[in-house]
PDB file of C-alpha atoms in Angstrom:
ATOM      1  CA  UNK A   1     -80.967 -38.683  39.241  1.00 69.00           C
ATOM      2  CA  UNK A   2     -84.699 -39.279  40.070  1.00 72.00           C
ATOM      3  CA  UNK A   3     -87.111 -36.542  39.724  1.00 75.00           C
ATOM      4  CA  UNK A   4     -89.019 -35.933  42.890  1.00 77.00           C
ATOM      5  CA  UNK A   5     -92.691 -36.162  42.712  1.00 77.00           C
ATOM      6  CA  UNK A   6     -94.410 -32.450  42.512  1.00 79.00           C
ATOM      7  CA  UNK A   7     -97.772 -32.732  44.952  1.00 86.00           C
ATOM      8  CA  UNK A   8    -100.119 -30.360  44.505  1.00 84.00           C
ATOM      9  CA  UNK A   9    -100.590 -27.708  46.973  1.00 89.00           C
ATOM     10  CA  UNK A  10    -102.905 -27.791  49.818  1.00 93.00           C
ATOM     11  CA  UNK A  11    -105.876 -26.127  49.343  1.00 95.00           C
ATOM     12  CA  UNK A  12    -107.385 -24.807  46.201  1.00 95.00           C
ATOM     13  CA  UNK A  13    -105.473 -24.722  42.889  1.00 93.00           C
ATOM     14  CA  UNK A  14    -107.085 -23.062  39.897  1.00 95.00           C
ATOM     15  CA  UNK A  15    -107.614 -24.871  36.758  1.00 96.00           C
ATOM     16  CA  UNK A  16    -106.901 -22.985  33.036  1.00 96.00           C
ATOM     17  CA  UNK A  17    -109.737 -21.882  31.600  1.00 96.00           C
ATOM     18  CA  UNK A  18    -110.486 -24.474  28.927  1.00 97.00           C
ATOM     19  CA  UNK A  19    -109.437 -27.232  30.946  1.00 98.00           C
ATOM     20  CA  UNK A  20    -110.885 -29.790  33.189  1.00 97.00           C
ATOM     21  CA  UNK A  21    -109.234 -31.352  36.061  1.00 97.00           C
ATOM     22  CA  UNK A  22    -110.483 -34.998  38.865  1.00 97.00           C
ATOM     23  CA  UNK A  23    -109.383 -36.649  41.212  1.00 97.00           C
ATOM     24  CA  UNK A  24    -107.918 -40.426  40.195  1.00 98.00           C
ATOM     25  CA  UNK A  25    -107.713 -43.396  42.426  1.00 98.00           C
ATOM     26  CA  UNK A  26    -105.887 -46.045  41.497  1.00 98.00           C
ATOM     27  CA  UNK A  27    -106.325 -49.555  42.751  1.00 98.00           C
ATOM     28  CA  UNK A  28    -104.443 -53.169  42.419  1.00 98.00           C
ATOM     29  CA  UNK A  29    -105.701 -56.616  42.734  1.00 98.00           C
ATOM     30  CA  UNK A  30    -101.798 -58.408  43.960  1.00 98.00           C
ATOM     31  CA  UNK A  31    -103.364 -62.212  43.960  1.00 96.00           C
ATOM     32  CA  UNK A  32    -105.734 -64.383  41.829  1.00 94.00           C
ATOM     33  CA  UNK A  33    -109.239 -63.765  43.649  1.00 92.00           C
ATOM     34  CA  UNK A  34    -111.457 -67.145  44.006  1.00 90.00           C
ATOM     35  CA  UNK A  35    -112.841 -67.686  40.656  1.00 82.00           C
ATOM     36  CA  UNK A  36    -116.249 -66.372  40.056  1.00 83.00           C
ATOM     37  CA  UNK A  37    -119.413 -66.841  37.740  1.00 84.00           C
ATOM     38  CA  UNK A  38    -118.036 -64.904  34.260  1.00 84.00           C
ATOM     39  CA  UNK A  39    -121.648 -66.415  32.397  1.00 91.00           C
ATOM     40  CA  UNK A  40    -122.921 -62.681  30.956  1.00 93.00           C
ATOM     41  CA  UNK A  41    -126.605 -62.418  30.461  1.00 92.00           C
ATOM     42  CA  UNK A  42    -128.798 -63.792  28.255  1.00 92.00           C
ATOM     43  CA  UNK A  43    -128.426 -61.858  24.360  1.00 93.00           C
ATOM     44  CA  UNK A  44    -125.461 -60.612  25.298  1.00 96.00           C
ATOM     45  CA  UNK A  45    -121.619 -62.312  23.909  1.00 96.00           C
ATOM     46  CA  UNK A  46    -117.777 -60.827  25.172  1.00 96.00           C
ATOM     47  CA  UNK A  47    -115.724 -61.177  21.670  1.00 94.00           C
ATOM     48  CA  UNK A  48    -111.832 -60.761  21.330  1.00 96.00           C
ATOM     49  CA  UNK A  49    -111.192 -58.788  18.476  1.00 94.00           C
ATOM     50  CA  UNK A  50    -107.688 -59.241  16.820  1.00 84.00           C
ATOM     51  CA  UNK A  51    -107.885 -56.167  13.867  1.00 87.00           C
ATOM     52  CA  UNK A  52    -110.090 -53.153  14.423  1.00 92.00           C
ATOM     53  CA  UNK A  53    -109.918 -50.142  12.745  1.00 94.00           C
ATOM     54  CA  UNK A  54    -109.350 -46.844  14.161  1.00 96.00           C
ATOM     55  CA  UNK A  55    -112.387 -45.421  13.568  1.00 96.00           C
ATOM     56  CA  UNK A  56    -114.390 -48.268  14.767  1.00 96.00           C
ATOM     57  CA  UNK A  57    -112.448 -48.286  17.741  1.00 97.00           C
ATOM     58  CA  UNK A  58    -112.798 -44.874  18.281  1.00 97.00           C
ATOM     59  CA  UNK A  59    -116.560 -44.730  17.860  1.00 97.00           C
ATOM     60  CA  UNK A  60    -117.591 -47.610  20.358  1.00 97.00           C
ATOM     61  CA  UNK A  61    -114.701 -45.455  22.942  1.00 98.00           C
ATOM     62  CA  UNK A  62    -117.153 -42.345  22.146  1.00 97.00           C
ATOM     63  CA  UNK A  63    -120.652 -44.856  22.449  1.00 97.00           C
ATOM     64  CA  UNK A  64    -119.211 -46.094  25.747  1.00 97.00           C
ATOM     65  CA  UNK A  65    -117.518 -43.379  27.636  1.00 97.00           C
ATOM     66  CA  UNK A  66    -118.735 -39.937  26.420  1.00 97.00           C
ATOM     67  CA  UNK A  67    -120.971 -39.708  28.838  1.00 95.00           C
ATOM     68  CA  UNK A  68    -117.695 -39.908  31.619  1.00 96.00           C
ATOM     69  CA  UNK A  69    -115.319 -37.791  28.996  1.00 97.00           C
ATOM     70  CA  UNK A  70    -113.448 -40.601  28.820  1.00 97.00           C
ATOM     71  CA  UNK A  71    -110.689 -39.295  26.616  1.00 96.00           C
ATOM     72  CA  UNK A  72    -107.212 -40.784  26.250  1.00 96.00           C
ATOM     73  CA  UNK A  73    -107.852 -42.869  22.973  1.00 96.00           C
ATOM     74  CA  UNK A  74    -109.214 -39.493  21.324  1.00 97.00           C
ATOM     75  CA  UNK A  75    -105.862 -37.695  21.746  1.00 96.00           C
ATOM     76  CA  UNK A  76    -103.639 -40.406  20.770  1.00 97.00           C
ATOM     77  CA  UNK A  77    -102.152 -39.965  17.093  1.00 97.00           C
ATOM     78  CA  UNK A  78    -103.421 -42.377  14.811  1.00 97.00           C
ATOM     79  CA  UNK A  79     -99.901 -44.124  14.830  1.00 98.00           C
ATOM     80  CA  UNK A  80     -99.608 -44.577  18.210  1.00 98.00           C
ATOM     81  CA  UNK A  81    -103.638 -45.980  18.781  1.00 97.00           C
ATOM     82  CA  UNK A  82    -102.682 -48.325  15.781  1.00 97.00           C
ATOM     83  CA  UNK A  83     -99.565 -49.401  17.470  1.00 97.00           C
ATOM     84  CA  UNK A  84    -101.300 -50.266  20.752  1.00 97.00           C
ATOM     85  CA  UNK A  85    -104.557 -52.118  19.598  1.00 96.00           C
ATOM     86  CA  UNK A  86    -101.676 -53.843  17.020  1.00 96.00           C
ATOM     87  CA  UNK A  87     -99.520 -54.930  20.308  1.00 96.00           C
ATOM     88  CA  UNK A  88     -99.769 -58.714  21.634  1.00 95.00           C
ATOM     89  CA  UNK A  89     -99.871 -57.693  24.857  1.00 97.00           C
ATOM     90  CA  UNK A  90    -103.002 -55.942  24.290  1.00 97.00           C
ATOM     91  CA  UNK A  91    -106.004 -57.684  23.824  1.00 97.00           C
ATOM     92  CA  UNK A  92    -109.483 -55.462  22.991  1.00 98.00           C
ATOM     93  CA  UNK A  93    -112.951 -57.268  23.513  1.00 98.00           C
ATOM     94  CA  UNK A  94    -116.086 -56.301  22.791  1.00 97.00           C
ATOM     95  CA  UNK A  95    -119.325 -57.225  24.085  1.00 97.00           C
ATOM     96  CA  UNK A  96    -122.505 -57.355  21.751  1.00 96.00           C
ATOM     97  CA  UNK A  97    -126.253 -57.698  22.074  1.00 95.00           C
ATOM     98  CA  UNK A  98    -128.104 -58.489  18.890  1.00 85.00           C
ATOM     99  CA  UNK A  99    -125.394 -57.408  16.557  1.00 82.00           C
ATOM    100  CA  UNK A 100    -125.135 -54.288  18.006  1.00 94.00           C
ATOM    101  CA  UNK A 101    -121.764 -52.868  20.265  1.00 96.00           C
ATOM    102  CA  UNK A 102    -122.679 -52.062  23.315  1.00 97.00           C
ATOM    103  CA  UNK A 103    -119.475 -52.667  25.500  1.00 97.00           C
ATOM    104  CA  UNK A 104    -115.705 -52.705  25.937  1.00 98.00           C
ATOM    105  CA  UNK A 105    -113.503 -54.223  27.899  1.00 98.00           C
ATOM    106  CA  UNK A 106    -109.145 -53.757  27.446  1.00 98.00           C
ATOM    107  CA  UNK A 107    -106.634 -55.286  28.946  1.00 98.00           C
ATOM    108  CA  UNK A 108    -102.545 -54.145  28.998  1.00 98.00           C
ATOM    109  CA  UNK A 109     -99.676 -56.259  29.362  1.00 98.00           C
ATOM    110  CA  UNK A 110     -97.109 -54.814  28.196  1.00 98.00           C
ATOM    111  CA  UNK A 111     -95.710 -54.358  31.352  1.00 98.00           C
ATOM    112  CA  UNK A 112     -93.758 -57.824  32.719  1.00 97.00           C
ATOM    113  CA  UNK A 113     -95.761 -59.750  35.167  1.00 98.00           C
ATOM    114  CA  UNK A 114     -98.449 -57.307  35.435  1.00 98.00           C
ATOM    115  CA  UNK A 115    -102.165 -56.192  33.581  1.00 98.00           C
ATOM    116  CA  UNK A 116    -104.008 -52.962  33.311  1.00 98.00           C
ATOM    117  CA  UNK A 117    -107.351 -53.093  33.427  1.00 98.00           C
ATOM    118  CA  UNK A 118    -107.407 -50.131  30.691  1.00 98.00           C
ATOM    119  CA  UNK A 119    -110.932 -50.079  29.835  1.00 98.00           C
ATOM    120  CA  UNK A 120    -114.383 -51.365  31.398  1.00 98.00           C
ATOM    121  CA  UNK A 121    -117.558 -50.321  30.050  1.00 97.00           C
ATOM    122  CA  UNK A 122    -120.959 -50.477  28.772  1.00 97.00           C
ATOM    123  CA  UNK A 123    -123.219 -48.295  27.100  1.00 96.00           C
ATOM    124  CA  UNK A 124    -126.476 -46.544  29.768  1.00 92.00           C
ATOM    125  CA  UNK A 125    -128.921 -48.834  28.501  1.00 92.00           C
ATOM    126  CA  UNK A 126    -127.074 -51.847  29.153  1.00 92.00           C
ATOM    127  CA  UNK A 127    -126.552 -51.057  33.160  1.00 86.00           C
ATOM    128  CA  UNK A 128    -128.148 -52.078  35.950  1.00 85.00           C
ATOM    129  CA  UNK A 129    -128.754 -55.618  34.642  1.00 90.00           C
ATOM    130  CA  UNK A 130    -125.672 -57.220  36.403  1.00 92.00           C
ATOM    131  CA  UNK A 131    -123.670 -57.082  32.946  1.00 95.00           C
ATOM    132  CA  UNK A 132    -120.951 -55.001  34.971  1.00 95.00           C
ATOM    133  CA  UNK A 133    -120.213 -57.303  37.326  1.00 95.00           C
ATOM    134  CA  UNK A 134    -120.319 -59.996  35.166  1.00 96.00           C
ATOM    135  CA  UNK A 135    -117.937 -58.197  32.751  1.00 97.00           C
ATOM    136  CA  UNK A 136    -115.709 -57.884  35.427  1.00 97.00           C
ATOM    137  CA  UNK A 137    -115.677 -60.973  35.835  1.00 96.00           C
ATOM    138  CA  UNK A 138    -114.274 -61.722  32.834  1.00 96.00           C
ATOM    139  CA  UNK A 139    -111.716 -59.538  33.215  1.00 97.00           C
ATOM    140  CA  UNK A 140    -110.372 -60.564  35.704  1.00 97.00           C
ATOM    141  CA  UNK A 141    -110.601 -64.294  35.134  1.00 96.00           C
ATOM    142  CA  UNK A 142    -109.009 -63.391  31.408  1.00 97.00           C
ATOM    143  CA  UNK A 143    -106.031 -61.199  33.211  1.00 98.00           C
ATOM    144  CA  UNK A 144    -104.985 -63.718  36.208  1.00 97.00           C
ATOM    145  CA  UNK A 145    -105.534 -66.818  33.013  1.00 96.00           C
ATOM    146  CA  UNK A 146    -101.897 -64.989  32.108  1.00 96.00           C
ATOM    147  CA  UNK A 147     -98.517 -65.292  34.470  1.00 97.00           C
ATOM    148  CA  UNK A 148     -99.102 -62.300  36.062  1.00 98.00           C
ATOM    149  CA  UNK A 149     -98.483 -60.840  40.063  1.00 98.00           C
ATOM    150  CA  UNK A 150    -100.274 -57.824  39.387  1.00 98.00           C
ATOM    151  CA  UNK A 151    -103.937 -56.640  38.302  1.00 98.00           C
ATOM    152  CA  UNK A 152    -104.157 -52.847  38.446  1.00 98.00           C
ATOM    153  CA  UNK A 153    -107.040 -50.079  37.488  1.00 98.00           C
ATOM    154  CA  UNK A 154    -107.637 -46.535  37.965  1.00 98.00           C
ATOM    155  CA  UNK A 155    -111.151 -44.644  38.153  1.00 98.00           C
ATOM    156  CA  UNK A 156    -111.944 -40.687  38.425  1.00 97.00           C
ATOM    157  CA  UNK A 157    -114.370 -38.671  39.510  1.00 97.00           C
ATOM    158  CA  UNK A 158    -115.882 -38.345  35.998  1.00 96.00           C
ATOM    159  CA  UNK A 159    -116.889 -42.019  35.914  1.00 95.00           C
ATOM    160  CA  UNK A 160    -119.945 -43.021  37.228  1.00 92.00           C
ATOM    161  CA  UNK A 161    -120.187 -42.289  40.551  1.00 92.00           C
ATOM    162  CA  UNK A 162    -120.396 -46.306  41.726  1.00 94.00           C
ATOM    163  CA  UNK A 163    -117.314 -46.754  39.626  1.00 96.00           C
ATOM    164  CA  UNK A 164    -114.834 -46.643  42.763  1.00 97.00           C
ATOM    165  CA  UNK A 165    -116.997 -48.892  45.014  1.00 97.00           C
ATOM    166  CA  UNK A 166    -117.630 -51.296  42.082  1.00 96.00           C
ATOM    167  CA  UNK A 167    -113.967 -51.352  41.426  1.00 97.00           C
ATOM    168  CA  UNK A 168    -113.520 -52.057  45.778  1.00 98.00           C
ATOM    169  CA  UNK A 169    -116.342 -54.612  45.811  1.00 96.00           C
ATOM    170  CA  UNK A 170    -114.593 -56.605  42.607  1.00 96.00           C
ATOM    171  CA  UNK A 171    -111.561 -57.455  44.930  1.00 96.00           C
ATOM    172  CA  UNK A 172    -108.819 -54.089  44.526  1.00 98.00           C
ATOM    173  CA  UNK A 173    -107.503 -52.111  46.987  1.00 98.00           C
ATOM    174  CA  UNK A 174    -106.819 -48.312  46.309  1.00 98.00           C
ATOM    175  CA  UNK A 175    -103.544 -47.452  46.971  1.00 98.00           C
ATOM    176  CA  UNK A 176    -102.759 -44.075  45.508  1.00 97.00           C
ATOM    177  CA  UNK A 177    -104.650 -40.491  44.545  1.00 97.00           C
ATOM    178  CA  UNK A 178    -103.777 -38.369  41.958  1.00 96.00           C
ATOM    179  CA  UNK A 179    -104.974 -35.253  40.079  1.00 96.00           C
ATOM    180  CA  UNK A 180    -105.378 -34.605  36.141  1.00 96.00           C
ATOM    181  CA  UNK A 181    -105.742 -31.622  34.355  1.00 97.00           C
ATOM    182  CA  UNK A 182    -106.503 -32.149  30.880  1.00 97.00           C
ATOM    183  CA  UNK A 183    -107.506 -29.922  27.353  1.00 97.00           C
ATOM    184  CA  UNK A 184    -111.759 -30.598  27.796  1.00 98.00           C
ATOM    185  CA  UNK A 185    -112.017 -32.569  24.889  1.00 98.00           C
ATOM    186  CA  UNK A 186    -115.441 -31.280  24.045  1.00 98.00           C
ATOM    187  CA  UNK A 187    -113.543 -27.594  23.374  1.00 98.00           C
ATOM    188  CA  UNK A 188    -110.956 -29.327  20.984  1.00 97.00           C
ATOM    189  CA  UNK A 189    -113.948 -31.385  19.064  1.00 97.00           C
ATOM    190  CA  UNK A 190    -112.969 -34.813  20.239  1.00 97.00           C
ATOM    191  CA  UNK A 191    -116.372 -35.325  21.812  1.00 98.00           C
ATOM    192  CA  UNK A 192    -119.504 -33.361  21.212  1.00 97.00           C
ATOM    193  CA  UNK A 193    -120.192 -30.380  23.428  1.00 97.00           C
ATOM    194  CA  UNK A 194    -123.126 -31.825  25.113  1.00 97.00           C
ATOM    195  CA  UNK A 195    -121.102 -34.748  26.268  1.00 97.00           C
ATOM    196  CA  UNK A 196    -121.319 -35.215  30.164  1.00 97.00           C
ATOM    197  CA  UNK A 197    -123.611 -32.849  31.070  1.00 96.00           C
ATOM    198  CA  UNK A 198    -122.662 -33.089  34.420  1.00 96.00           C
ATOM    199  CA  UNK A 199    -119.788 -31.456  33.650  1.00 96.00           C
ATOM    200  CA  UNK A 200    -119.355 -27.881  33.153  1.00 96.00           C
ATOM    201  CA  UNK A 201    -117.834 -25.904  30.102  1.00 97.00           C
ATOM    202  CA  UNK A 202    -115.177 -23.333  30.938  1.00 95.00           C
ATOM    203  CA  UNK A 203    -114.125 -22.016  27.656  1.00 85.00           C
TER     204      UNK A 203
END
C-alpha cells in the first residue's frame, strides 16, 4: 500500500529550535537542449576525478557551499560517502585555477535513464566571470553525452539567491516545491558557526 504524501499545513509551521528549515524547487530538463559553448575561461580547467578521498572531498564541499549550508555530504557516514563517490554512475569533477580547487560539479546516474545534477558550484571569488554558466554547460553537455530521458536538479532558498533563475535560464522547468527541516549543521560542528551569515542561529 502506498503511503500518501503528508503536505504541510497552510500557514505557519514552527521549526525546532536547533533546526533550520527552506523551501526546495525542483526542476527537470526532459530533452537534449541545442548544444552550447562549454569552453570555461581562461586559467581555469573542469577535471574528472576517479579516487578522492573523503576528506578532500569533504573540504572542497565545505570551500564551495558553506556559505549556502550546503550540507548533505557532511552527514553522510563515511561508508556511505565512500560508496557513492566509489559508484560508476557517479562521476565527481572538479574545476581548478592555478592549482588551486575552486569548483565542483556532480553528476548521478544511478537512476535508469535519468541524471541528477547533484552538485554545481564555485567558490565567491570565482563568480560573476561567466564560469557558472559555462560550468553548466558542461554539465549538461556531459549528462545528455549519456542515454538518458531525464536531467533533473533541485535548488533552495539557502543558495544564492540567482540560483533558481540561473537554473530556469539553463533550460529546466520547475515542477515541484518542497520543504526541509534539517539539524543546522553549524550546531552539530559540521560547518563552522559563522557559516552563512545570512542565516540565523536558533540554538
Amino acid at each position: 500500500m502506498t503511503t500518501p504524501p503528508q503536505f504541510v499545513p497552510t500557514g505557519y509551521s514552527d521549526v525546532p529550535p536547533g533546526h533550520i528549515a527552506s523551501v526546495v524547487t525542483d526542476l527537470e530538463m526532459l530533452s537534449r537542449p541545442v548544444a552550447a559553448d562549454t569552453s570555461l575561461p581562461a586559467g581555469f580547467t573542469l577535471a574528472p576525478v576517479a579516487d578522492i578521498g573523503l576528506d578532500a572531498y569533504r573540504s572542497l564541499f565545505r570551500k564551495v557551499g558553506a556559505d549556502w549550508l550546503w550540507f548533505s555530504r557532511l552527514f553522510m557516514a563515511d561508508d556511505d560517502l565512500a560508496a557513492t563517490l566509489a559508484d560508476p554512475n557517479v562521476e565527481v569533477h572538479i574545476v581548478r585555477s592555478s592549482r588551486e580547487d575552486v569548483g565542483i560539479l556532480e553528476l548521478d546516474f544511478r537512476q535508469t535513464g535519468q541524471c541528477e545534477l547533484t552538485f554545481l558550484g564555485l567558490t565567491a571569488d570565482c563568480t560573476g566571470i561567466g564560469l557558472g554558466r559555462a560550468l553548466m554547460s558542461k554539465a549538461i553537455a556531459l549528462a545528455w553525452a549519456r542515454p538518458i530521458k531525464r536531467l533533473w536538479v533541485h535548488t533552495c532558498t539557502y543558495d544564492h539567491p540567482s540560483a533558481l533563475r540561473f537554473y530556469i535560464n539553463a533550460g529546466f522547468k520547475p515542477y515541484a516545491v518542497r520543504v526541509e527541516v534539517q539539524i543546522d549543521p553549524r550546531l552539530t560542528g559540521h560547518l563552522p558557526r559563522d557559516a552563512a551569515p545570512q542565516v540565523p542561529i536558533i540554538g
